[in-house]
Short mmCIF file of C-alpha atoms in Angstrom, two decimals:
data_model
loop_
_atom_site.label_atom_id
_atom_site.label_comp_id
_atom_site.label_asym_id
_atom_site.label_seq_id
_atom_site.Cartn_x
_atom_site.Cartn_y
_atom_site.Cartn_z
CA MET A 1 113.21 190.94 -36.52
CA THR A 2 112.29 187.39 -35.59
CA GLU A 3 111.44 186.79 -31.95
CA ALA A 4 113.23 184.12 -29.98
CA SER A 5 111.80 180.65 -29.93
CA SER A 6 109.18 179.91 -27.28
CA ASP A 7 111.33 177.19 -25.69
CA SER A 8 113.68 179.76 -24.15
CA ASN A 9 114.08 179.39 -20.39
CA ASP A 10 111.99 181.98 -18.52
CA SER A 11 112.69 180.69 -15.02
CA PHE A 12 116.02 182.51 -15.00
CA HIS A 13 116.94 185.55 -17.11
CA VAL A 14 120.36 186.37 -18.49
CA PHE A 15 119.83 189.98 -19.54
CA ASP A 16 122.54 191.75 -21.54
CA THR A 17 122.82 195.54 -21.64
CA THR A 18 126.04 195.92 -23.62
CA LEU A 19 124.30 197.96 -26.33
CA ARG A 20 122.93 200.44 -23.80
CA ASP A 21 124.82 200.51 -20.51
CA GLY A 22 128.00 198.94 -21.88
CA ALA A 23 128.17 201.51 -24.68
CA GLN A 24 128.56 204.22 -22.03
CA ARG A 25 132.13 203.12 -21.37
CA GLU A 26 134.75 205.75 -22.13
CA GLY A 27 136.33 204.97 -25.49
CA ILE A 28 133.37 203.03 -26.92
CA ASN A 29 131.36 204.67 -29.69
CA LEU A 30 129.14 202.14 -31.45
CA THR A 31 127.60 202.64 -34.87
CA VAL A 32 124.22 201.10 -35.65
CA ALA A 33 126.02 198.44 -37.68
CA ASP A 34 128.24 197.69 -34.66
CA LYS A 35 125.18 197.30 -32.45
CA LEU A 36 123.53 194.93 -34.89
CA ASN A 37 126.69 192.81 -35.06
CA ILE A 38 127.02 192.66 -31.28
CA ALA A 39 123.33 191.71 -30.98
CA ARG A 40 123.94 188.79 -33.34
CA TYR A 41 126.88 187.59 -31.24
CA LEU A 42 124.90 187.88 -28.01
CA ASP A 43 121.99 185.96 -29.51
CA GLU A 44 124.41 183.32 -30.77
CA PHE A 45 125.78 183.02 -27.23
CA GLY A 46 122.25 182.43 -26.01
CA VAL A 47 121.36 185.31 -23.68
CA GLY A 48 117.64 185.68 -23.05
CA PHE A 49 117.33 189.45 -23.46
CA ILE A 50 119.31 192.10 -25.35
CA GLU A 51 118.72 195.70 -24.31
CA GLY A 52 119.18 197.66 -27.51
CA GLY A 53 119.05 201.25 -26.28
CA TRP A 54 116.67 204.15 -25.69
CA PRO A 55 114.48 204.75 -28.75
CA GLY A 56 113.02 208.23 -28.93
CA ALA A 57 115.75 209.75 -26.76
CA ASN A 58 118.68 208.84 -29.02
CA PRO A 59 118.42 208.96 -32.86
CA ARG A 60 121.00 206.19 -33.23
CA ASP A 61 119.00 203.91 -30.96
CA THR A 62 115.79 204.73 -32.80
CA GLU A 63 117.52 203.71 -36.04
CA PHE A 64 118.83 200.55 -34.39
CA PHE A 65 115.33 199.31 -33.53
CA ALA A 66 114.06 200.18 -37.00
CA ARG A 67 116.89 198.25 -38.66
CA ALA A 68 116.67 195.40 -36.16
CA ALA A 69 113.10 194.75 -37.25
CA ALA A 70 114.32 194.12 -40.80
CA GLU A 71 117.84 192.76 -40.27
CA LEU A 72 117.94 190.70 -37.07
CA ASP A 73 116.81 187.08 -36.98
CA LEU A 74 117.08 186.33 -33.27
CA GLN A 75 117.05 182.66 -32.35
CA HIS A 76 117.38 182.83 -28.57
CA ALA A 77 117.05 186.42 -27.33
CA GLN A 78 114.26 188.96 -27.18
CA LEU A 79 115.04 192.58 -27.93
CA VAL A 80 114.43 195.08 -25.14
CA ALA A 81 113.79 198.82 -25.42
CA PHE A 82 114.92 201.03 -22.55
CA GLY A 83 113.19 204.16 -21.33
CA ALA A 84 111.89 206.04 -18.31
CA THR A 85 108.59 206.29 -16.50
CA ARG A 86 106.13 209.00 -17.62
CA ARG A 87 106.83 212.60 -16.79
CA ALA A 88 105.62 214.03 -13.51
CA GLY A 89 102.12 215.47 -13.75
CA GLY A 90 101.47 213.95 -17.16
CA SER A 91 99.60 210.99 -18.59
CA ALA A 92 101.23 207.72 -19.63
CA ALA A 93 98.99 207.49 -22.69
CA ASP A 94 100.16 210.92 -23.87
CA ASP A 95 103.85 210.57 -22.96
CA PRO A 96 106.01 210.79 -26.13
CA GLN A 97 108.84 208.68 -24.68
CA LEU A 98 106.50 205.84 -23.77
CA ALA A 99 105.01 206.08 -27.26
CA ALA A 100 108.53 205.73 -28.73
CA LEU A 101 109.06 202.57 -26.68
CA VAL A 102 105.85 201.08 -28.08
CA ASN A 103 106.71 202.17 -31.61
CA SER A 104 110.15 200.55 -31.38
CA GLY A 105 108.46 197.19 -31.89
CA ALA A 106 110.46 195.60 -29.04
CA PRO A 107 108.40 192.96 -27.21
CA VAL A 108 109.98 193.86 -23.88
CA VAL A 109 110.48 197.27 -22.26
CA THR A 110 112.74 198.17 -19.36
CA LEU A 111 111.73 201.31 -17.48
CA VAL A 112 114.09 203.11 -15.15
CA ALA A 113 112.37 204.39 -12.01
CA LYS A 114 113.59 206.39 -9.04
CA SER A 115 113.64 204.38 -5.82
CA HIS A 116 115.75 206.73 -3.67
CA ASP A 117 113.58 209.36 -1.98
CA ARG A 118 116.26 212.04 -2.27
CA HIS A 119 116.60 211.47 -6.02
CA VAL A 120 112.83 211.76 -6.43
CA GLU A 121 112.75 215.14 -4.73
CA LEU A 122 115.99 216.61 -6.10
CA ALA A 123 116.32 215.04 -9.58
CA LEU A 124 112.68 214.55 -10.61
CA ARG A 125 111.52 217.51 -8.53
CA THR A 126 108.27 215.85 -7.64
CA THR A 127 106.63 214.23 -4.63
CA LEU A 128 107.16 210.71 -3.41
CA ASP A 129 103.49 209.88 -4.06
CA GLU A 130 103.65 211.21 -7.63
CA ASN A 131 106.73 209.07 -8.32
CA LEU A 132 104.79 205.98 -7.24
CA ALA A 133 101.94 207.03 -9.56
CA MET A 134 104.43 207.45 -12.42
CA VAL A 135 105.63 203.89 -11.89
CA ARG A 136 102.13 202.41 -11.71
CA ASP A 137 100.78 204.37 -14.70
CA SER A 138 103.75 203.65 -16.94
CA VAL A 139 103.78 199.92 -16.25
CA SER A 140 100.00 199.63 -16.67
CA TYR A 141 100.05 201.54 -19.96
CA LEU A 142 102.83 199.43 -21.48
CA ARG A 143 101.10 196.25 -20.36
CA SER A 144 97.92 197.46 -22.05
CA GLN A 145 99.98 197.81 -25.25
CA GLY A 146 101.02 194.17 -25.06
CA ARG A 147 104.53 194.77 -23.78
CA ARG A 148 106.35 192.78 -21.14
CA VAL A 149 107.77 195.21 -18.58
CA PHE A 150 110.87 195.12 -16.39
CA ILE A 151 111.52 197.94 -13.90
CA ASP A 152 115.05 199.12 -13.09
CA CYS A 153 114.96 200.65 -9.60
CA GLU A 154 117.78 203.15 -9.89
CA HIS A 155 120.00 203.71 -6.82
CA PHE A 156 117.94 201.07 -5.05
CA PHE A 157 120.49 199.96 -2.45
CA ASP A 158 121.39 203.51 -1.44
CA GLY A 159 117.69 204.35 -1.36
CA TYR A 160 116.92 201.29 0.77
CA LYS A 161 119.53 202.34 3.32
CA ALA A 162 118.16 205.90 3.40
CA ASN A 163 114.45 205.04 3.48
CA ARG A 164 113.63 201.33 3.43
CA ASP A 165 109.86 201.85 3.49
CA TYR A 166 109.86 204.06 0.41
CA ALA A 167 112.23 201.82 -1.56
CA LEU A 168 109.94 198.87 -0.84
CA ALA A 169 106.91 200.97 -1.87
CA VAL A 170 108.45 201.51 -5.31
CA VAL A 171 109.00 197.76 -5.71
CA ARG A 172 105.41 197.04 -4.68
CA ALA A 173 104.01 199.70 -7.01
CA ALA A 174 105.83 198.18 -10.00
CA HIS A 175 104.97 194.60 -9.06
CA GLU A 176 101.27 195.30 -8.43
CA ALA A 177 100.97 197.23 -11.71
CA GLY A 178 102.17 194.18 -13.63
CA ALA A 179 105.95 194.44 -13.97
CA ASP A 180 107.35 190.96 -14.56
CA VAL A 181 110.69 191.71 -12.90
CA VAL A 182 111.78 194.45 -10.51
CA VAL A 183 115.53 194.98 -10.88
CA LEU A 184 117.46 196.26 -7.87
CA CYS A 185 120.23 198.51 -9.20
CA ASP A 186 123.51 199.23 -7.44
CA THR A 187 123.88 202.31 -9.59
CA ASN A 188 126.90 203.76 -7.78
CA GLY A 189 128.56 200.36 -7.50
CA GLY A 190 129.33 200.75 -3.81
CA MET A 191 127.77 197.57 -2.43
CA LEU A 192 129.55 194.47 -1.13
CA PRO A 193 128.22 190.89 -1.47
CA ALA A 194 127.03 190.39 2.11
CA GLY A 195 125.00 193.60 2.00
CA VAL A 196 123.48 192.71 -1.37
CA HIS A 197 122.43 189.30 -0.11
CA GLU A 198 120.83 190.74 3.03
CA ILE A 199 118.86 193.42 1.18
CA VAL A 200 117.69 191.22 -1.71
CA ALA A 201 116.46 188.58 0.73
CA ASP A 202 114.57 191.22 2.72
CA VAL A 203 112.96 192.78 -0.37
CA LEU A 204 111.89 189.37 -1.65
CA ALA A 205 110.29 188.45 1.68
CA ALA A 206 108.61 191.86 2.06
CA THR A 207 107.17 192.23 -1.46
CA GLY A 208 106.93 188.83 -3.14
CA ALA A 209 108.06 190.46 -6.41
CA ARG A 210 110.29 188.65 -8.90
CA LEU A 211 113.67 190.35 -8.42
CA GLY A 212 116.66 191.05 -10.61
CA ILE A 213 120.11 192.53 -9.99
CA HIS A 214 122.03 195.23 -11.88
CA ALA A 215 125.52 195.70 -10.39
CA GLN A 216 128.15 198.26 -11.28
CA ASP A 217 131.77 197.35 -10.58
CA ASP A 218 133.11 200.36 -8.68
CA THR A 219 134.25 198.18 -5.76
CA GLY A 220 135.36 195.35 -8.03
CA CYS A 221 132.46 193.26 -6.72
CA ALA A 222 129.90 193.41 -9.54
CA VAL A 223 130.17 189.70 -10.41
CA ALA A 224 130.21 188.69 -6.74
CA ASN A 225 127.28 191.00 -5.99
CA SER A 226 125.30 189.52 -8.86
CA LEU A 227 125.90 185.99 -7.56
CA ALA A 228 125.06 187.08 -4.00
CA ALA A 229 121.73 188.39 -5.29
CA VAL A 230 121.07 185.04 -7.00
CA ASP A 231 121.88 183.26 -3.74
CA ALA A 232 119.29 185.48 -2.05
CA GLY A 233 116.58 184.68 -4.60
CA ALA A 234 117.05 186.95 -7.62
CA THR A 235 116.22 185.20 -10.90
CA HIS A 236 117.28 187.91 -13.35
CA VAL A 237 120.87 189.17 -13.80
CA GLN A 238 121.84 192.17 -15.90
CA CYS A 239 125.36 192.11 -17.34
CA THR A 240 127.50 193.48 -20.15
CA ALA A 241 129.94 191.65 -22.43
CA ASN A 242 133.47 191.86 -21.03
CA GLY A 243 132.19 194.09 -18.22
CA TYR A 244 131.94 197.20 -20.42
CA GLY A 245 130.15 200.11 -18.83
CA GLU A 246 130.32 203.57 -17.33
CA ARG A 247 133.18 204.39 -14.97
CA VAL A 248 134.86 201.04 -14.21
CA GLY A 249 132.09 198.99 -15.79
CA ASN A 250 129.27 196.56 -15.09
CA ALA A 251 128.96 192.96 -13.98
CA ASN A 252 130.80 190.94 -16.63
CA LEU A 253 128.48 188.65 -18.58
CA PHE A 254 131.01 185.86 -19.08
CA PRO A 255 132.17 185.13 -15.51
CA VAL A 256 128.57 185.52 -14.29
CA VAL A 257 127.31 182.98 -16.81
CA GLY A 258 130.34 180.76 -16.25
CA ALA A 259 129.65 180.68 -12.52
CA LEU A 260 125.93 180.02 -12.96
CA GLU A 261 126.44 177.22 -15.48
CA ILE A 262 129.54 175.54 -14.06
CA LYS A 263 129.62 176.37 -10.36
CA TYR A 264 125.88 176.53 -9.64
CA GLY A 265 124.90 173.85 -12.16
CA MET A 266 122.14 176.04 -13.62
CA LYS A 267 121.15 175.79 -17.30
CA VAL A 268 120.94 179.46 -18.25
CA LEU A 269 122.15 179.06 -21.86
CA PRO A 270 120.93 176.86 -24.70
CA GLU A 271 122.73 173.53 -25.04
CA GLY A 272 126.27 173.82 -26.39
CA ARG A 273 126.53 177.60 -26.12
CA LEU A 274 128.88 177.73 -23.13
CA ALA A 275 131.73 176.44 -25.31
CA GLU A 276 131.34 179.55 -27.49
CA MET A 277 132.08 181.91 -24.60
CA THR A 278 135.72 182.72 -25.43
CA ARG A 279 135.05 183.23 -29.13
CA ILE A 280 132.05 185.49 -28.47
CA SER A 281 133.95 187.55 -25.91
CA HIS A 282 136.84 188.18 -28.30
CA ALA A 283 134.55 188.84 -31.27
CA ILE A 284 132.66 191.55 -29.36
CA ALA A 285 135.97 193.08 -28.25
CA GLU A 286 136.94 193.35 -31.91
CA VAL A 287 133.67 195.10 -32.78
CA VAL A 288 134.09 197.72 -30.03
CA ASN A 289 137.78 198.08 -31.04
CA LEU A 290 139.21 197.30 -27.61
CA ALA A 291 141.90 194.68 -27.10
CA PRO A 292 140.50 191.67 -25.22
CA SER A 293 141.59 191.60 -21.59
CA THR A 294 144.27 188.91 -21.40
CA HIS A 295 143.53 188.20 -17.74
CA GLN A 296 139.73 188.11 -17.88
CA PRO A 297 138.30 185.10 -16.01
CA TYR A 298 137.30 182.12 -18.17
CA VAL A 299 137.95 183.79 -21.56
CA GLY A 300 141.27 185.62 -21.28
CA VAL A 301 144.26 184.12 -23.10
CA SER A 302 146.03 183.99 -19.72
CA ALA A 303 143.08 182.49 -17.84
CA PHE A 304 144.60 179.01 -18.13
CA ALA A 305 148.26 179.96 -18.72
CA HIS A 306 150.88 178.43 -16.43
CA LYS A 307 154.36 179.76 -15.86
CA ALA A 308 155.75 178.41 -12.58
CA GLY A 309 157.71 175.19 -12.79
CA LEU A 310 155.89 173.86 -9.72
CA HIS A 311 152.55 174.30 -11.48
CA ALA A 312 153.84 172.61 -14.61
CA SER A 313 155.06 169.58 -12.67
CA ALA A 314 151.61 169.14 -11.14
CA ILE A 315 149.76 169.77 -14.42
CA LYS A 316 151.87 167.11 -16.09
CA VAL A 317 150.29 164.63 -13.66
CA ASP A 318 146.77 166.08 -13.72
CA PRO A 319 145.74 169.45 -15.27
CA ASP A 320 142.94 169.80 -12.70
CA LEU A 321 145.52 170.28 -9.93
CA TYR A 322 146.05 173.91 -10.98
CA GLN A 323 142.91 174.65 -13.03
CA HIS A 324 139.44 175.20 -11.60
CA ILE A 325 137.76 173.88 -14.78
CA ASP A 326 138.66 172.26 -18.07
CA PRO A 327 139.23 175.34 -20.29
CA GLU A 328 137.58 173.62 -23.25
CA ARG A 329 134.23 173.93 -21.46
CA VAL A 330 134.30 177.67 -22.19
CA GLY A 331 136.13 177.43 -25.51
CA ASN A 332 139.53 178.35 -24.10
CA THR A 333 142.80 176.41 -24.01
CA MET A 334 145.54 175.68 -21.51
CA ARG A 335 148.88 177.34 -22.31
CA MET A 336 152.33 176.69 -20.94
CA LEU A 337 154.55 179.75 -20.64
CA VAL A 338 158.26 179.16 -20.98
CA SER A 339 160.45 181.55 -18.99
CA ASP A 340 163.44 181.58 -16.66
CA MET A 341 161.05 180.06 -14.10
CA ALA A 342 160.63 177.04 -16.37
CA GLY A 343 161.52 173.59 -15.19
CA ARG A 344 161.71 170.36 -17.12
CA ALA A 345 157.96 169.79 -16.85
CA SER A 346 157.21 173.23 -18.33
CA VAL A 347 159.38 172.52 -21.36
CA GLU A 348 157.93 169.03 -21.85
CA LEU A 349 154.35 170.32 -21.70
CA LYS A 350 155.11 173.25 -23.98
CA GLY A 351 156.81 170.92 -26.41
CA LYS A 352 153.75 168.65 -26.37
CA GLU A 353 151.54 171.69 -27.01
CA LEU A 354 153.69 172.47 -30.07
CA GLY A 355 153.70 168.88 -31.32
CA TYR A 356 157.02 167.60 -29.93
CA ASP A 357 157.20 164.58 -27.62
CA LEU A 358 160.22 165.26 -25.41
CA SER A 359 159.39 162.83 -22.60
CA ALA A 360 161.95 160.22 -23.70
CA ASP A 361 164.95 162.56 -24.04
CA ARG A 362 165.98 164.00 -20.69
CA ASP A 363 169.23 165.41 -22.10
CA LEU A 364 167.34 167.34 -24.78
CA VAL A 365 164.92 168.77 -22.22
CA GLY A 366 167.85 169.78 -20.04
CA ARG A 367 169.53 171.57 -22.93
CA VAL A 368 166.34 173.46 -23.77
CA VAL A 369 165.83 174.51 -20.14
CA ALA A 370 169.42 175.71 -19.92
CA LYS A 371 169.14 177.60 -23.21
CA VAL A 372 165.92 179.32 -22.14
CA LYS A 373 167.48 180.46 -18.86
CA GLU A 374 170.60 181.66 -20.70
CA GLN A 375 168.59 183.62 -23.25
CA GLU A 376 166.26 185.16 -20.68
CA ASN A 377 169.31 186.30 -18.72
CA LEU A 378 170.26 188.25 -21.86
CA GLY A 379 166.82 189.89 -21.96
CA TYR A 380 164.77 187.52 -24.10
CA THR A 381 161.28 186.52 -23.05
CA TYR A 382 159.48 183.52 -24.50
CA GLU A 383 156.19 183.61 -22.61
CA ALA A 384 154.93 186.18 -25.14
CA ALA A 385 156.92 184.82 -28.10
CA ASP A 386 155.84 181.24 -28.73
CA ALA A 387 157.22 181.23 -32.27
CA SER A 388 160.73 182.15 -31.14
CA PHE A 389 160.58 179.43 -28.49
CA GLU A 390 159.50 176.85 -31.06
CA LEU A 391 162.43 177.82 -33.27
CA LEU A 392 164.77 177.45 -30.29
CA LEU A 393 163.25 174.04 -29.59
CA ARG A 394 163.59 172.96 -33.23
CA ASP A 395 167.24 174.03 -33.17
CA GLU A 396 167.92 171.72 -30.22
CA VAL A 397 165.89 168.84 -31.70
CA ARG A 398 167.60 169.07 -35.09
CA GLY A 399 171.08 169.90 -33.77
CA GLY A 400 171.46 173.39 -35.21
CA ARG A 401 169.70 176.49 -36.46
CA GLU A 402 167.52 175.98 -39.52
CA ARG A 403 167.88 178.79 -42.02
CA PHE A 404 165.99 179.70 -45.16
CA PHE A 405 168.46 182.53 -45.67
CA THR A 406 171.84 183.64 -44.35
CA LEU A 407 172.48 187.30 -43.65
CA GLU A 408 175.52 188.99 -45.13
CA SER A 409 174.66 192.49 -43.88
CA TRP A 410 171.91 195.02 -43.40
CA ARG A 411 172.01 198.80 -43.23
CA THR A 412 169.41 201.48 -42.49
CA ILE A 413 169.48 205.19 -43.23
CA SER A 414 167.16 207.74 -41.66
CA GLU A 415 167.29 211.25 -43.04
CA GLN A 416 165.97 214.12 -40.96
CA GLN A 417 165.45 217.61 -42.35
CA ALA A 418 166.41 220.66 -40.30
CA GLY A 419 163.68 221.97 -38.07
CA ASN A 420 162.29 225.46 -37.51
CA GLY A 421 164.58 226.31 -34.64
CA ASN A 422 162.32 224.83 -31.98
CA GLY A 423 163.87 221.40 -32.07
CA GLY A 424 161.40 220.06 -34.61
CA GLY A 425 161.83 218.71 -38.06
CA GLU A 426 160.35 216.38 -40.60
CA SER A 427 161.62 212.98 -41.61
CA ALA A 428 162.76 213.04 -45.21
CA GLY A 429 162.83 209.27 -45.56
CA ASN A 430 163.92 205.92 -44.19
CA GLU A 431 165.79 203.44 -46.34
CA ALA A 432 167.20 199.98 -45.68
CA THR A 433 169.44 197.68 -47.69
CA VAL A 434 169.69 193.94 -47.04
CA LYS A 435 172.32 191.58 -48.44
CA LEU A 436 171.74 187.86 -47.93
CA TRP A 437 172.07 184.38 -49.39
CA ALA A 438 169.07 182.13 -50.09
CA LYS A 439 169.08 178.84 -52.00
CA GLY A 440 172.59 179.53 -53.22
CA GLU A 441 171.74 182.98 -54.58
CA ARG A 442 173.17 186.26 -53.33
CA ARG A 443 170.29 188.72 -53.01
CA ILE A 444 170.49 192.48 -52.51
CA ALA A 445 167.35 194.53 -51.96
CA THR A 446 166.44 198.01 -50.79
CA GLY A 447 163.23 199.14 -49.13
CA GLU A 448 161.72 202.44 -48.04
CA GLY A 449 159.33 202.74 -45.13
CA ASN A 450 157.68 204.92 -42.52
CA GLY A 451 160.57 204.21 -40.17
CA PRO A 452 163.85 202.31 -40.25
CA VAL A 453 162.24 199.07 -39.05
CA ASP A 454 159.46 199.30 -41.64
CA ALA A 455 162.12 199.94 -44.30
CA LEU A 456 164.11 196.93 -43.07
CA ASP A 457 161.01 194.73 -43.24
CA ARG A 458 160.28 195.88 -46.79
CA ALA A 459 163.86 195.27 -47.88
CA LEU A 460 163.88 191.76 -46.41
CA ARG A 461 160.57 190.97 -48.08
CA ALA A 462 161.86 192.29 -51.42
CA ALA A 463 164.96 190.13 -51.15
CA LEU A 464 163.06 186.93 -50.40
CA GLU A 465 159.64 187.02 -52.12
CA GLY A 466 161.07 186.03 -55.49
CA ILE A 467 162.43 182.84 -53.92
CA TYR A 468 159.67 182.29 -51.35
CA PRO A 469 156.35 183.53 -52.79
CA GLN A 470 154.60 182.21 -49.65
CA LEU A 471 155.74 185.40 -47.91
CA ALA A 472 153.15 187.39 -49.87
CA LYS A 473 150.51 186.16 -47.39
CA MET A 474 152.51 187.20 -44.36
CA GLU A 475 152.33 190.60 -42.70
CA LEU A 476 153.35 192.23 -39.44
CA VAL A 477 150.39 193.27 -37.31
CA ASP A 478 151.96 194.49 -34.05
CA TYR A 479 155.29 195.82 -32.87
CA LYS A 480 156.34 196.51 -29.28
CA VAL A 481 159.60 197.93 -27.92
CA ARG A 482 160.81 197.81 -24.33
CA ILE A 483 163.96 199.24 -22.80
CA LEU A 484 165.20 196.61 -20.38
CA GLU A 485 165.68 197.43 -16.72
CA GLY A 486 169.09 197.39 -15.12
CA GLN A 487 170.80 199.21 -17.98
CA HIS A 488 171.80 202.85 -18.31
CA GLY A 489 170.29 205.56 -20.48
CA THR A 490 170.74 205.33 -24.22
CA GLY A 491 173.11 202.39 -23.76
CA SER A 492 170.32 200.17 -22.44
CA LYS A 493 169.45 196.89 -24.09
CA THR A 494 166.27 196.84 -26.14
CA ARG A 495 163.71 194.06 -26.49
CA VAL A 496 161.37 193.95 -29.49
CA LEU A 497 158.26 191.79 -29.80
CA ILE A 498 156.72 191.36 -33.24
CA GLU A 499 153.36 189.78 -34.01
CA SER A 500 152.83 188.41 -37.53
CA THR A 501 150.00 186.70 -39.38
CA ASP A 502 149.42 184.68 -42.53
CA GLY A 503 145.73 185.57 -42.55
CA THR A 504 144.62 182.56 -40.51
CA THR A 505 147.10 182.32 -37.63
CA THR A 506 149.20 184.80 -35.68
CA TRP A 507 152.57 184.23 -34.06
CA SER A 508 154.98 186.29 -31.98
CA THR A 509 158.76 186.55 -32.07
CA VAL A 510 161.34 188.33 -29.93
CA GLY A 511 164.69 189.98 -30.50
CA VAL A 512 167.16 191.59 -28.06
CA ALA A 513 170.14 193.79 -28.89
CA ASP A 514 171.94 196.98 -27.88
CA ASN A 515 169.82 199.04 -30.28
CA VAL A 516 166.24 198.91 -31.43
CA ILE A 517 166.97 198.22 -35.11
CA ALA A 518 169.26 195.27 -34.39
CA ALA A 519 166.71 193.85 -31.96
CA SER A 520 164.02 194.34 -34.60
CA TRP A 521 166.11 192.47 -37.18
CA ARG A 522 166.40 189.45 -34.90
CA ALA A 523 162.64 189.41 -34.28
CA LEU A 524 162.00 189.84 -38.01
CA GLU A 525 164.37 187.00 -38.88
CA ASP A 526 162.48 184.68 -36.53
CA ALA A 527 159.12 185.90 -37.85
CA TYR A 528 160.02 185.14 -41.48
CA THR A 529 161.62 181.80 -40.61
CA TYR A 530 158.60 180.66 -38.61
CA GLY A 531 156.20 181.91 -41.29
CA LEU A 532 157.94 179.84 -43.95
CA ILE A 533 157.89 176.75 -41.72
CA ARG A 534 154.17 177.30 -41.17
CA ALA A 535 153.75 177.48 -44.93
CA GLY A 536 155.06 173.91 -45.12
CA LEU A 537 158.61 174.61 -46.27
CA ASP A 538 161.67 172.78 -44.95
CA PRO A 539 164.87 174.86 -44.73
CA GLN A 540 166.94 171.72 -45.27
CA GLU A 541 165.49 171.16 -48.74
#
């Protein structure tokens, strides 16, 4: 493991604890390889410190530090080992957990310490004076071993409210023993920004210690609380990527950094790293196997998406009228959503986004707006199906639907075996047959699949791949079905959204019909048509 370069900014710390605190989120279970990959992304983003876990207490974390020494080449961040103060009544030099922290090879250690008097007496089952000795001894020992030490004062804000004098005594004990930063932790996540600001300012004035903030998000205020602490004088913020963490999560790294860099004008990342924010956020989401939050500030795909016609009209004049920043600063993009709320400006801007200049043809824009409203009245939605909207737009531009193939008929068969008398049964197979015309040839193909839609997709592919080999690169990656409101029971209309990819780009298409298979066919037809256009083919040739 290579340590970060010496030119890293030490006046303000961006401290990431995704690998430790973030990994405690329900549904996240990181392998050592996952943790190494996330560490690389965080270092690439430019955080100053990466808390890797608790060596000695967790075999996986012990392995992580061992492998990190050989496999990580950190350019910006320093690796941090997490642990606890020595045991009550013991010696820091003889404490096996402190020894594990030293043996991890991490240049920085974060120690969690009790700062709430009630927790000291009930959880540690020791005296208040002994807890202060545990803090002093542990910090002094690790400093004697050449380690930089940060102290996490657990339950600090609750402890401060219960016994201010003792909470301050813990901060002083850590600071006087040589801790570089004393982190005030809102462990239960119950604080609000005004209270955080007041307490941080008081602790800073009373102790003179360098202070940090660790905020949980149980009130939805973790980012605001972190910024309030900075306003009060904290120079160290602990966050997790995408806000992962126990219960509802931690302060989200990306909006915290975005606010510090853009709103506060602070340089907390290396030059040029802010523009990598969206990519890094989504990459880490892929590693932890959680879909990226579409509405996450700064980095969500909807963070700069505009739907209302009023917004679009203003954005056409100046994008800053309805955007707090230029999305490119954080590696994101503005998107126009086309829906039944769309006006002429929405369609013009969306057309421009897709490469069509519609500004000189008011009649064309009017036809597209009318068509969108007509289709959405039938149940279609284009805000989540850009590819289907582009095909609709191309139809209006070129005066008719472009087709690579013309359907004659399709048919699906689903066979179900008799059950055991309890209403169950096993599917014996799903088969689909497609008859169509392509390039003057009549093609008939049959496909079998895990369900009728999968069978239909396989049959369509079998019918067309001989004529259009480009389809070999295309595959369906997501499939969503929704029964539309306002209809009745099994006679309701069905909307299907399909996401496809060619290995480099993804696109979404929509279909609506009285049954799920017919709706799926319409979405599939759009998906294949758009995929072939993306491959550079012209249906008129």
